Amino acid sequence: GHHVSSQHVRIRRRELQCRFDIEKFTPAFLSIYESLVPVDEEIVKQKQLLLSLRKLVNKEWPNAQLHLYGSCANSFGVSKSDVDICLAIDDTNMSKSEILLKLADLLQADKLENVQALTHARVPIVKMMDPVTGIACDICINNLLAVVNTKLLRDYAQIDERLRQLAFIVKHWAKSRGVNETYKGTLSSYAYVLMCIHFLQQRTPAILPCLQELEATCVVTIDGTTCAYFDQVDRLRNFGVQNNESVARLLWGFFQYWAYYHDYANDVISVRTGRLISKQMKDWTRRIGNDRHLICIEDPFETSHDLGRVVDKYSIRILREEFERAADILQYDPNPSVTLFEPY
Ligand code: GTP
Ligand code: MG
């Protein structure tokens, strides 16, 4: 045991040494990032759609509100993504399904296309397409925790631009390599962004602070869960300046971490605390029902919620092989900004 593990440490040490020419790839990664960011025109169209839906919904339910959430509002959305909208309503006379069906009727009557109420989905929604803007849209009911975690992600993104750069490239990699598909046991976009935030909280010097450990300036309670954090992020704009790592260096470190350093058996990544915490502490050491906890990513607000719960014993192997592939490409490949995204 001892001999093997000391050898293992030696191998890891060698891998920690980053290739000397990593910086020369930063321009190529930045131009990939720039090509993924949506243009202003698209943001304007999304806002237009939201405004017209508000009008429509408020005619039927004057007190209801519509909120954007997910990638169109968290600042991690690529060009042409679907728009996620949450309808906040407290109508005690109608069930969720009845509200969804009524909403579907209203949308259909307003000439929106492909209107479909999915009342039995894990998250029940109405799907539709707006023929005016060409935007596809999902509307869910009273999913306010998603609205708040969307704001948390957006607030983190404003602190240091390297978060968006890193997360866009990681999401693009995950989509190209087929590991951004929760129904196949790989991770959601939301999980990847949390992994990036946590990684930047862990750099020395840190690139991101832990907003939930600072004095709370934003406090809301949703279904008994209190969400509290420091949201005056314009006061944190200089937080990461002591650290001058570029996006290529960070990508290398991110994939090294998930390929060779993360302790899958014992650790949970936690944006809430800005640290690693132990599976033991969360009682995530064994499978309970369908929660296997093979890779553990704590939701910042719903702390009993592991975003890695979708991962099973087959998909964990695929994921880890992909992390290793990416780490090795960033370490050795002559053309990492191309090879990284090659379709599988
Ligand atoms: P893309 O559509 O892939 O660009 O990213 P997205 O940010 O819209 O992510 P996704 O469709 O995975 O999730 C939409 C939103 O649902 C997230 O931004 C979160 O606000 C919220 N959410 C909360 N809990 C979960 C969860 O367990 N899984 C997922 N997928 N989303 C969650
Ligand atoms: Mg989405």
Coordinates of C-alpha atoms and ligand atoms in Angstrom, one line a residue:
G1 CA 0.0 0.0 0.0
H2 CA 2.5 2.6 1.1
H3 CA 4.9 2.1 -1.8
V4 CA 2.1 2.3 -4.4
S5 CA 0.6 5.4 -2.9
S6 CA 3.9 7.3 -2.7
Q7 CA 4.5 6.4 -6.4
H8 CA 1.0 7.7 -7.1
V9 CA 1.8 11.0 -5.5
R10 CA 5.0 11.3 -7.6
I11 CA 3.0 10.8 -10.8
R12 CA 0.5 13.4 -9.7
R13 CA 3.3 15.9 -8.9
R14 CA 4.6 15.5 -12.4
E15 CA 1.2 16.2 -13.8
L16 CA 0.8 19.3 -11.7
Q17 CA 3.6 20.9 -13.8
C18 CA 1.8 22.8 -16.5
R19 CA 3.2 22.8 -20.1
F20 CA 5.4 25.9 -20.5
D21 CA 3.6 27.2 -23.5
I22 CA 0.0 27.1 -22.2
E23 CA -0.4 30.9 -22.6
K24 CA -0.1 30.8 -26.3
F25 CA -3.6 29.1 -26.5
T26 CA -5.4 31.8 -24.6
P27 CA -6.3 33.9 -27.7
A28 CA -7.8 30.9 -29.4
F29 CA -9.9 30.0 -26.4
L30 CA -11.0 33.6 -26.0
S31 CA -12.1 33.7 -29.6
I32 CA -14.2 30.5 -29.1
Y33 CA -15.7 32.2 -26.1
E34 CA -16.5 35.4 -28.1
S35 CA -18.2 33.3 -30.8
L36 CA -20.5 31.6 -28.3
V37 CA -21.7 34.7 -26.5
P38 CA -25.1 35.8 -27.8
V39 CA -25.3 39.1 -29.6
D40 CA -27.3 42.0 -28.2
E41 CA -30.1 41.6 -30.8
E42 CA -30.9 38.2 -29.3
I43 CA -31.2 39.6 -25.8
V44 CA -33.5 42.3 -27.1
K45 CA -35.8 39.6 -28.7
Q46 CA -35.9 37.7 -25.5
K47 CA -37.0 40.8 -23.6
Q48 CA -39.7 41.5 -26.2
L49 CA -41.1 38.0 -25.9
L50 CA -41.1 38.3 -22.1
L51 CA -43.0 41.6 -22.2
S52 CA -45.6 40.2 -24.6
L53 CA -46.1 37.1 -22.5
R54 CA -46.5 39.3 -19.4
K55 CA -49.3 41.2 -21.0
L56 CA -51.0 38.0 -22.0
V57 CA -50.7 36.3 -18.6
N58 CA -51.7 39.4 -16.6
K59 CA -55.0 39.7 -18.5
E60 CA -55.9 36.3 -17.0
W61 CA -54.0 36.5 -13.7
P62 CA -53.4 40.2 -12.7
N63 CA -51.2 39.3 -9.8
A64 CA -49.0 36.7 -11.5
Q65 CA -45.4 37.4 -12.4
L66 CA -43.1 36.1 -15.0
H67 CA -39.4 35.7 -14.4
L68 CA -36.6 34.6 -16.7
Y69 CA -34.4 31.9 -15.3
G70 CA -31.8 29.4 -16.5
S71 CA -29.2 30.3 -19.1
C72 CA -31.0 33.2 -20.7
A73 CA -30.8 35.0 -17.4
N74 CA -27.8 33.6 -15.6
S75 CA -25.3 35.1 -18.2
F76 CA -24.0 31.6 -19.1
G77 CA -26.3 31.1 -22.1
V78 CA -24.9 30.5 -25.5
S79 CA -26.4 32.0 -28.6
K80 CA -29.8 30.5 -29.7
S81 CA -30.6 28.7 -26.4
D82 CA -34.1 28.1 -25.3
V83 CA -35.7 30.6 -23.0
D84 CA -36.7 29.4 -19.5
I85 CA -39.5 31.3 -17.8
C86 CA -41.1 30.8 -14.4
L87 CA -44.7 31.8 -13.8
A88 CA -45.1 32.9 -10.1
I89 CA -48.7 32.6 -9.1
D90 CA -50.7 31.9 -6.0
D91 CA -54.1 30.7 -7.1
T92 CA -55.4 28.5 -4.4
N93 CA -58.4 27.4 -6.5
M94 CA -56.3 25.8 -9.3
S95 CA -53.8 22.9 -9.2
K96 CA -50.5 23.2 -11.0
S97 CA -51.8 21.0 -13.9
E98 CA -54.9 23.1 -14.3
I99 CA -52.8 26.3 -14.4
L100 CA -50.5 24.8 -17.0
L101 CA -53.5 23.7 -19.2
K102 CA -55.1 27.1 -18.9
L103 CA -51.8 28.8 -19.8
A104 CA -51.4 26.5 -22.8
D105 CA -54.9 27.6 -24.0
L106 CA -54.0 31.3 -23.6
L107 CA -50.8 30.8 -25.5
Q108 CA -52.4 28.8 -28.3
A109 CA -55.1 31.5 -28.7
D110 CA -52.4 34.1 -28.9
K111 CA -50.9 32.4 -32.0
L112 CA -47.8 30.9 -30.3
E113 CA -46.8 27.7 -32.1
N114 CA -46.1 24.1 -31.0
V115 CA -47.8 24.7 -27.6
Q116 CA -47.6 21.6 -25.4
A117 CA -48.4 21.2 -21.7
L118 CA -46.2 18.5 -20.1
T119 CA -48.1 18.1 -16.9
H120 CA -46.4 14.8 -15.9
A121 CA -42.8 15.8 -16.4
R122 CA -40.4 15.9 -13.4
V123 CA -40.6 19.7 -13.7
P124 CA -44.1 20.2 -15.3
I125 CA -43.9 22.9 -18.1
V126 CA -45.6 24.3 -21.1
K127 CA -43.4 24.3 -24.2
M128 CA -44.0 26.7 -27.1
M129 CA -42.3 28.5 -30.0
D130 CA -42.8 32.2 -30.8
P131 CA -43.1 32.6 -34.6
V132 CA -42.2 36.3 -34.3
T133 CA -38.8 36.0 -32.8
G134 CA -38.2 32.3 -33.5
I135 CA -37.5 31.7 -29.8
A136 CA -38.4 28.4 -28.2
C137 CA -39.5 28.7 -24.6
D138 CA -40.4 26.6 -21.6
I139 CA -42.7 27.9 -18.9
C140 CA -42.8 26.3 -15.4
I141 CA -44.9 27.2 -12.4
N142 CA -43.6 28.6 -9.1
N143 CA -40.1 27.3 -9.4
L144 CA -38.7 30.3 -7.5
L145 CA -35.6 28.5 -6.2
A146 CA -34.4 28.3 -9.8
V147 CA -35.0 32.0 -10.2
V148 CA -32.9 32.7 -7.1
N149 CA -30.0 30.4 -8.1
T150 CA -30.1 32.0 -11.5
K151 CA -29.5 35.4 -9.8
L152 CA -26.7 33.9 -7.7
L153 CA -24.9 32.6 -10.9
R154 CA -25.4 36.0 -12.6
D155 CA -24.0 37.8 -9.6
Y156 CA -20.9 35.6 -9.6
A157 CA -20.4 36.2 -13.3
Q158 CA -20.1 39.9 -12.7
I159 CA -17.2 39.6 -10.3
D160 CA -14.6 38.3 -12.7
E161 CA -14.9 37.8 -16.4
R162 CA -12.8 34.7 -16.3
L163 CA -15.8 32.8 -14.8
R164 CA -17.9 33.3 -17.9
Q165 CA -14.9 32.5 -20.2
L166 CA -14.2 29.3 -18.3
A167 CA -17.8 28.2 -18.0
F168 CA -18.7 28.9 -21.7
I169 CA -15.7 26.8 -22.8
V170 CA -16.5 24.0 -20.3
K171 CA -20.2 23.9 -21.4
H172 CA -19.1 23.9 -25.0
W173 CA -16.8 21.0 -24.4
A174 CA -19.5 19.1 -22.4
K175 CA -22.0 19.5 -25.3
S176 CA -19.4 18.6 -27.9
R177 CA -18.4 15.4 -26.0
G178 CA -22.0 14.4 -25.1
V179 CA -21.5 14.8 -21.3
N180 CA -24.2 17.5 -20.8
E181 CA -27.2 15.1 -20.9
T182 CA -28.9 14.5 -17.5
Y183 CA -31.2 11.9 -19.0
K184 CA -28.1 9.8 -19.9
G185 CA -26.6 10.2 -16.5
T186 CA -24.2 13.1 -17.2
L187 CA -24.3 16.6 -15.7
S188 CA -26.5 19.6 -16.3
S189 CA -25.2 23.0 -17.4
Y190 CA -26.1 24.3 -14.0
A191 CA -23.8 21.7 -12.4
Y192 CA -20.9 22.6 -14.7
V193 CA -21.3 26.3 -13.9
L194 CA -21.2 25.5 -10.1
M195 CA -18.0 23.4 -10.7
C196 CA -16.4 26.4 -12.4
I197 CA -17.4 28.8 -9.6
H198 CA -16.1 26.4 -7.0
F199 CA -12.8 26.0 -8.9
L200 CA -12.3 29.8 -9.0
Q201 CA -13.1 30.1 -5.3
Q202 CA -10.3 27.5 -4.7
R203 CA -7.5 29.2 -6.6
T204 CA -4.7 30.8 -4.7
P205 CA -5.0 33.7 -4.7
A206 CA -8.8 33.2 -5.0
I207 CA -10.5 34.6 -8.2
L208 CA -14.0 34.5 -6.7
P209 CA -15.2 35.0 -3.1
C210 CA -17.9 32.9 -1.4
L211 CA -20.9 35.2 -1.6
Q212 CA -22.9 33.1 0.9
E213 CA -20.2 33.5 3.6
L214 CA -20.2 37.3 3.3
E215 CA -22.8 39.6 5.1
A216 CA -26.2 38.9 3.5
T217 CA -27.6 41.8 1.5
C218 CA -30.2 39.7 -0.3
V219 CA -32.4 37.4 1.7
V220 CA -35.5 35.5 0.5
T221 CA -37.3 32.5 1.9
I222 CA -38.8 30.1 -0.6
D223 CA -40.8 27.0 0.5
G224 CA -39.0 27.1 3.9
T225 CA -35.5 27.4 2.4
T226 CA -33.8 30.6 3.3
C227 CA -31.5 31.9 0.5
A228 CA -29.1 34.6 1.7
Y229 CA -26.0 36.1 0.3
F230 CA -24.0 39.2 -0.5
D231 CA -25.3 40.5 -3.8
Q232 CA -23.6 44.0 -4.0
V233 CA -21.2 42.5 -6.5
D234 CA -20.1 45.8 -8.0
R235 CA -18.2 46.3 -4.7
L236 CA -16.2 43.1 -5.5
R237 CA -15.0 44.0 -9.0
N238 CA -11.3 43.9 -7.9
F239 CA -11.6 40.7 -5.9
G240 CA -9.5 38.5 -8.2
V241 CA -6.8 41.0 -9.4
Q242 CA -4.0 39.4 -7.3
N243 CA -4.5 36.3 -9.5
N244 CA -3.4 36.8 -13.1
E245 CA -4.1 33.3 -14.5
S246 CA -5.5 33.3 -18.0
V247 CA -8.4 31.2 -19.3
A248 CA -6.0 28.6 -20.9
R249 CA -4.2 28.1 -17.6
L250 CA -7.5 27.9 -15.7
L251 CA -9.0 25.4 -18.2
W252 CA -5.9 23.2 -17.8
G253 CA -6.2 23.4 -14.0
F254 CA -10.0 22.7 -14.1
F255 CA -9.6 19.5 -16.1
Q256 CA -6.5 18.4 -14.1
Y257 CA -8.5 18.8 -11.0
W258 CA -11.5 16.7 -12.2
A259 CA -9.2 14.1 -13.9
Y260 CA -6.5 13.6 -11.3
Y261 CA -7.1 15.4 -8.1
H262 CA -10.7 15.4 -7.0
D263 CA -11.3 12.8 -4.3
Y264 CA -14.5 11.2 -5.6
A265 CA -14.8 8.8 -2.7
N266 CA -14.8 11.5 0.0
D267 CA -15.4 15.0 -1.2
V268 CA -18.3 17.2 -2.0
I269 CA -17.8 20.5 -3.8
S270 CA -19.7 23.3 -2.2
V271 CA -20.1 26.8 -3.6
R272 CA -22.2 27.7 -0.5
T273 CA -19.1 27.4 1.7
G274 CA -16.4 28.0 -0.9
R275 CA -14.7 24.8 0.2
L276 CA -14.7 21.1 -0.2
I277 CA -16.8 19.4 2.4
S278 CA -16.9 15.7 3.3
K279 CA -19.5 13.2 2.1
Q280 CA -19.5 11.9 5.6
M281 CA -20.7 15.2 7.0
K282 CA -23.6 15.2 4.5
D283 CA -24.4 11.5 5.0
W284 CA -23.8 11.1 1.3
T285 CA -21.6 8.0 1.7
R286 CA -24.1 5.4 0.5
R287 CA -26.7 5.0 -2.1
I288 CA -30.2 6.0 -1.0
G289 CA -32.9 5.3 -3.5
N290 CA -31.6 6.6 -6.8
D291 CA -29.0 9.0 -5.2
R292 CA -25.7 7.3 -5.6
H293 CA -23.4 10.3 -4.9
L294 CA -20.6 9.2 -7.2
I295 CA -19.7 12.8 -7.9
C296 CA -21.0 15.3 -5.4
I297 CA -22.0 18.8 -6.2
E298 CA -24.0 20.5 -3.5
D299 CA -26.8 22.9 -4.6
P300 CA -26.0 26.3 -3.0
F301 CA -29.5 26.7 -1.5
E302 CA -31.1 23.3 -1.5
T303 CA -28.2 21.8 0.4
S304 CA -29.7 18.3 0.6
H305 CA -29.7 18.3 -3.2
D306 CA -26.7 16.7 -5.0
L307 CA -26.5 17.8 -8.6
G308 CA -24.4 14.7 -9.3
R309 CA -27.4 12.5 -8.3
V310 CA -28.1 11.7 -12.0
V311 CA -24.7 10.1 -12.4
D312 CA -24.7 6.2 -12.2
K313 CA -21.9 3.7 -12.3
Y314 CA -21.7 3.7 -16.1
S315 CA -21.9 7.4 -16.7
I316 CA -19.3 8.2 -13.9
R317 CA -16.8 6.2 -16.0
I318 CA -17.6 8.1 -19.2
L319 CA -17.4 11.4 -17.3
R320 CA -14.0 10.6 -15.7
E321 CA -12.6 9.4 -19.0
E322 CA -13.7 12.7 -20.6
F323 CA -12.1 14.7 -17.8
E324 CA -8.9 12.8 -18.4
R325 CA -9.0 13.2 -22.1
A326 CA -9.5 16.9 -21.7
A327 CA -6.7 17.2 -19.2
D328 CA -4.3 15.3 -21.4
I329 CA -5.2 17.4 -24.5
L330 CA -4.5 20.6 -22.6
Q331 CA -1.2 19.1 -21.4
Y332 CA 0.1 17.6 -24.6
D333 CA -1.9 18.3 -27.7
P334 CA -0.4 20.7 -30.2
N335 CA -3.8 22.2 -31.0
P336 CA -5.9 21.9 -27.9
S337 CA -8.4 24.6 -28.8
V338 CA -9.5 22.3 -31.7
T339 CA -9.0 18.8 -30.3
L340 CA -10.8 19.5 -27.1
F341 CA -14.2 20.0 -28.9
E342 CA -13.9 17.2 -31.4
P343 CA -17.2 15.3 -31.5
Y344 CA -17.2 11.9 -29.9
Ligands
GTP1 P1 -28.4 25.4 -21.1 O1 -29.9 25.5 -21.4 O2 -27.8 24.1 -21.3 O3 -27.6 26.5 -21.8 O4 -28.2 25.8 -19.6 P2 -29.2 26.2 -18.4 O5 -28.5 27.1 -17.5 O6 -30.5 26.7 -18.9 O7 -29.4 25.0 -17.6 P3 -30.5 23.9 -17.4 O8 -31.4 23.8 -18.6 O9 -29.7 22.7 -16.9 O10 -31.3 24.4 -16.1 C1 -32.1 25.5 -16.1 C2 -32.1 26.1 -14.7 O11 -32.8 25.3 -13.7 C3 -30.8 26.3 -14.0 O12 -30.1 27.4 -14.5 C4 -31.1 26.4 -12.6 O13 -31.5 27.7 -12.3 C5 -32.4 25.5 -12.4 N1 -32.1 24.2 -11.7 C6 -32.2 24.1 -10.3 N2 -32.0 22.8 -9.9 C7 -31.6 22.2 -11.0 C8 -31.2 20.8 -11.2 O14 -31.1 20.0 -10.3 N3 -30.9 20.5 -12.4 C9 -31.0 21.4 -13.5 N4 -30.7 21.0 -14.7 N5 -31.4 22.6 -13.3 C10 -31.7 23.0 -12.1
MG2 MG -31.9 26.0 -20.4

